[in-house]
Amino acid sequence: MVPSPPAGAPDMRATYDVVVAGGGVIGLASAWTLARDGRRVVVVDPAPGHGAVWVAAGMLAPANEAHFGEEPLVRLLVAAGQRWPDFARALEEAAGRTIGFIPSDTVVVACDASDRTALDQLLSFRESIGLGARRLSASECRHAIPALSPAIRGGAEVPNEYQVDNRLLVGALIEACRSADVQFSSASVTSVELDHSGAVRGAVTDDGLTLAADTVIGAMGWQTSGLGGLPPGALPELRPVKGHVLRLAGSAPLLHRTVRGLVHGRSIYLVPRRDHSVVVGATVEEVGADPRVQAGAVHSLLDSARALVPGIDELELAESAVGFRPGSPDNAPHVGWTDVPGLALATGHFRNGILMAPITAEAVGALVNGSELPAEFAPFGVRPPTGSPARSQ
Ligand code: GLY
């Protein structure tokens, strides 16, 4: 269970140092970091931890969802992965609870000959950027993961791919934020209030109130680009990328580590949890913010998952859900100050929000402290929307 947002509204007479608009994994991790740095912080979200992060599977896989041409992004993702062991330790200590962080290797498999070719290309990409993987024959794959189908066409063992229980993670972040005196508002930020010079002086919420602060961090996922009260071109382009995810419940272990695969060109992953459940994901759908769980998508996920691991047939379909990843035109995040003094963004993390939460929180802390961001963020400050004049950096 995620702790419910702390009871009571934030003190409207208070002036905060920072308003964090959005209580997803990025907003919560950033708020926790800022509060530990001594800032007075309020997180504004009607349901903290219940957006995309709640639906996710919690894979921390730096290079599995990257493509040729995305090397700077992969460098950021790899640096993000390196933060995880320390972040997990510090968070568990602060929250006094586990987050189900498991530093394990993932097995990636191919279902047919063309999947094998596509997988080999992905492995070559990994090797070209210095990330190893051990290629496995089909029987080696099945030796590593006995539940795999005899029909698979081989695969690879990918080191340093971790997982975290995303729901335990947000519960721990809320607890750690509470302990660090972060305030919570169960409203939504609708716009940013600017002073006569055009600098931030607070955030306006949908209950008509203004939370006074010199700094606002826009961390509302894809909805960040809808923040009002700002000059044209201040915010980047973001869009919701729908993903269906299933949770299958079991009474005995079926898998002991994450399996990713290609099944007739479709990507699939199966992430086992300590309670013997398996999280199966995910579709990647450019259909806008359509909240419906659709039969075809559920069928397609189950069809691919059982092609790799037939034993899922015995599990209970416990949950089917959709989430919306914050997609940007180049699949990369926007983390930095905007041209509006006092307004920074931490959004656009697309398929890697959980992976990038610790390094993004570190970057947000650095922005507010006026210190250097991790070097890997250099290409990923706030970029203007297509057609806007280039920003002065
Ligand atoms: N990172 C998993 C997904 O976006 O499906």
PDB file of N, CA, C and O and ligand atoms in Angstrom, residues 59 65 269 281-284 325 350-352, ligand 1:
ATOM      1  N   MET A  59      11.373  -1.826 -14.376  1.00  0.00           N
ATOM      2  CA  MET A  59      12.661  -2.259 -14.939  1.00  0.00           C
ATOM      3  C   MET A  59      13.626  -1.089 -14.994  1.00  0.00           C
ATOM      4  O   MET A  59      13.236   0.020 -15.336  1.00  0.00           O
ATOM      5  N   GLU A  65      15.979  -0.144 -24.284  1.00  0.00           N
ATOM      6  CA  GLU A  65      14.937   0.556 -25.027  1.00  0.00           C
ATOM      7  C   GLU A  65      15.518   1.719 -25.811  1.00  0.00           C
ATOM      8  O   GLU A  65      14.829   2.659 -26.167  1.00  0.00           O
ATOM      9  N   TYR A 269       8.007  -7.766 -22.132  1.00  0.00           N
ATOM     10  CA  TYR A 269       8.838  -8.092 -20.963  1.00  0.00           C
ATOM     11  C   TYR A 269       7.986  -8.713 -19.872  1.00  0.00           C
ATOM     12  O   TYR A 269       6.779  -8.450 -19.764  1.00  0.00           O
ATOM     13  N   GLY A 281       4.560  -6.370 -19.746  1.00  0.00           N
ATOM     14  CA  GLY A 281       4.336  -5.122 -20.481  1.00  0.00           C
ATOM     15  C   GLY A 281       5.122  -5.127 -21.756  1.00  0.00           C
ATOM     16  O   GLY A 281       5.875  -6.038 -22.011  1.00  0.00           O
ATOM     17  N   ALA A 282       5.042  -4.154 -22.469  1.00  0.00           N
ATOM     18  CA  ALA A 282       4.009  -3.120 -22.446  1.00  0.00           C
ATOM     19  C   ALA A 282       3.761  -2.707 -23.886  1.00  0.00           C
ATOM     20  O   ALA A 282       4.668  -2.774 -24.712  1.00  0.00           O
ATOM     21  N   THR A 283       2.558  -2.274 -24.159  1.00  0.00           N
ATOM     22  CA  THR A 283       2.308  -1.726 -25.484  1.00  0.00           C
ATOM     23  C   THR A 283       2.881  -0.307 -25.544  1.00  0.00           C
ATOM     24  O   THR A 283       3.092   0.334 -24.513  1.00  0.00           O
ATOM     25  N   VAL A 284       3.152   0.155 -26.735  1.00  0.00           N
ATOM     26  CA  VAL A 284       3.618   1.535 -26.944  1.00  0.00           C
ATOM     27  C   VAL A 284       2.701   2.116 -28.008  1.00  0.00           C
ATOM     28  O   VAL A 284       2.831   1.800 -29.186  1.00  0.00           O
ATOM     29  N   ARG A 325       3.234   7.420 -20.788  1.00  0.00           N
ATOM     30  CA  ARG A 325       4.625   7.867 -20.684  1.00  0.00           C
ATOM     31  C   ARG A 325       4.730   9.283 -21.254  1.00  0.00           C
ATOM     32  O   ARG A 325       4.076   9.589 -22.257  1.00  0.00           O
ATOM     33  N   PHE A 350       9.953   9.668 -20.873  1.00  0.00           N
ATOM     34  CA  PHE A 350       9.449   8.634 -21.782  1.00  0.00           C
ATOM     35  C   PHE A 350       9.438   7.253 -21.112  1.00  0.00           C
ATOM     36  O   PHE A 350       8.731   7.070 -20.136  1.00  0.00           O
ATOM     37  N   ARG A 351      10.267   6.297 -21.558  1.00  0.00           N
ATOM     38  CA  ARG A 351      10.178   4.931 -21.036  1.00  0.00           C
ATOM     39  C   ARG A 351      11.092   4.715 -19.833  1.00  0.00           C
ATOM     40  O   ARG A 351      11.252   3.593 -19.365  1.00  0.00           O
ATOM     41  N   ASN A 352      11.742   5.775 -19.367  1.00  0.00           N
ATOM     42  CA  ASN A 352      12.799   5.567 -18.379  1.00  0.00           C
ATOM     43  C   ASN A 352      12.675   6.467 -17.165  1.00  0.00           C
ATOM     44  O   ASN A 352      13.687   6.852 -16.571  1.00  0.00           O
TER      45      ASN A 352
HETATM   46  N1  GLY B   1      10.166   1.113 -19.540  1.00  0.00           N
HETATM   47  C1  GLY B   1       9.104   0.254 -19.844  1.00  0.00           C
HETATM   48  C2  GLY B   1       8.137   0.794 -20.788  1.00  0.00           C
HETATM   49  O1  GLY B   1       8.101   1.955 -21.103  1.00  0.00           O
HETATM   50  O2  GLY B   1       7.360   0.012 -21.266  1.00  0.00           O
END
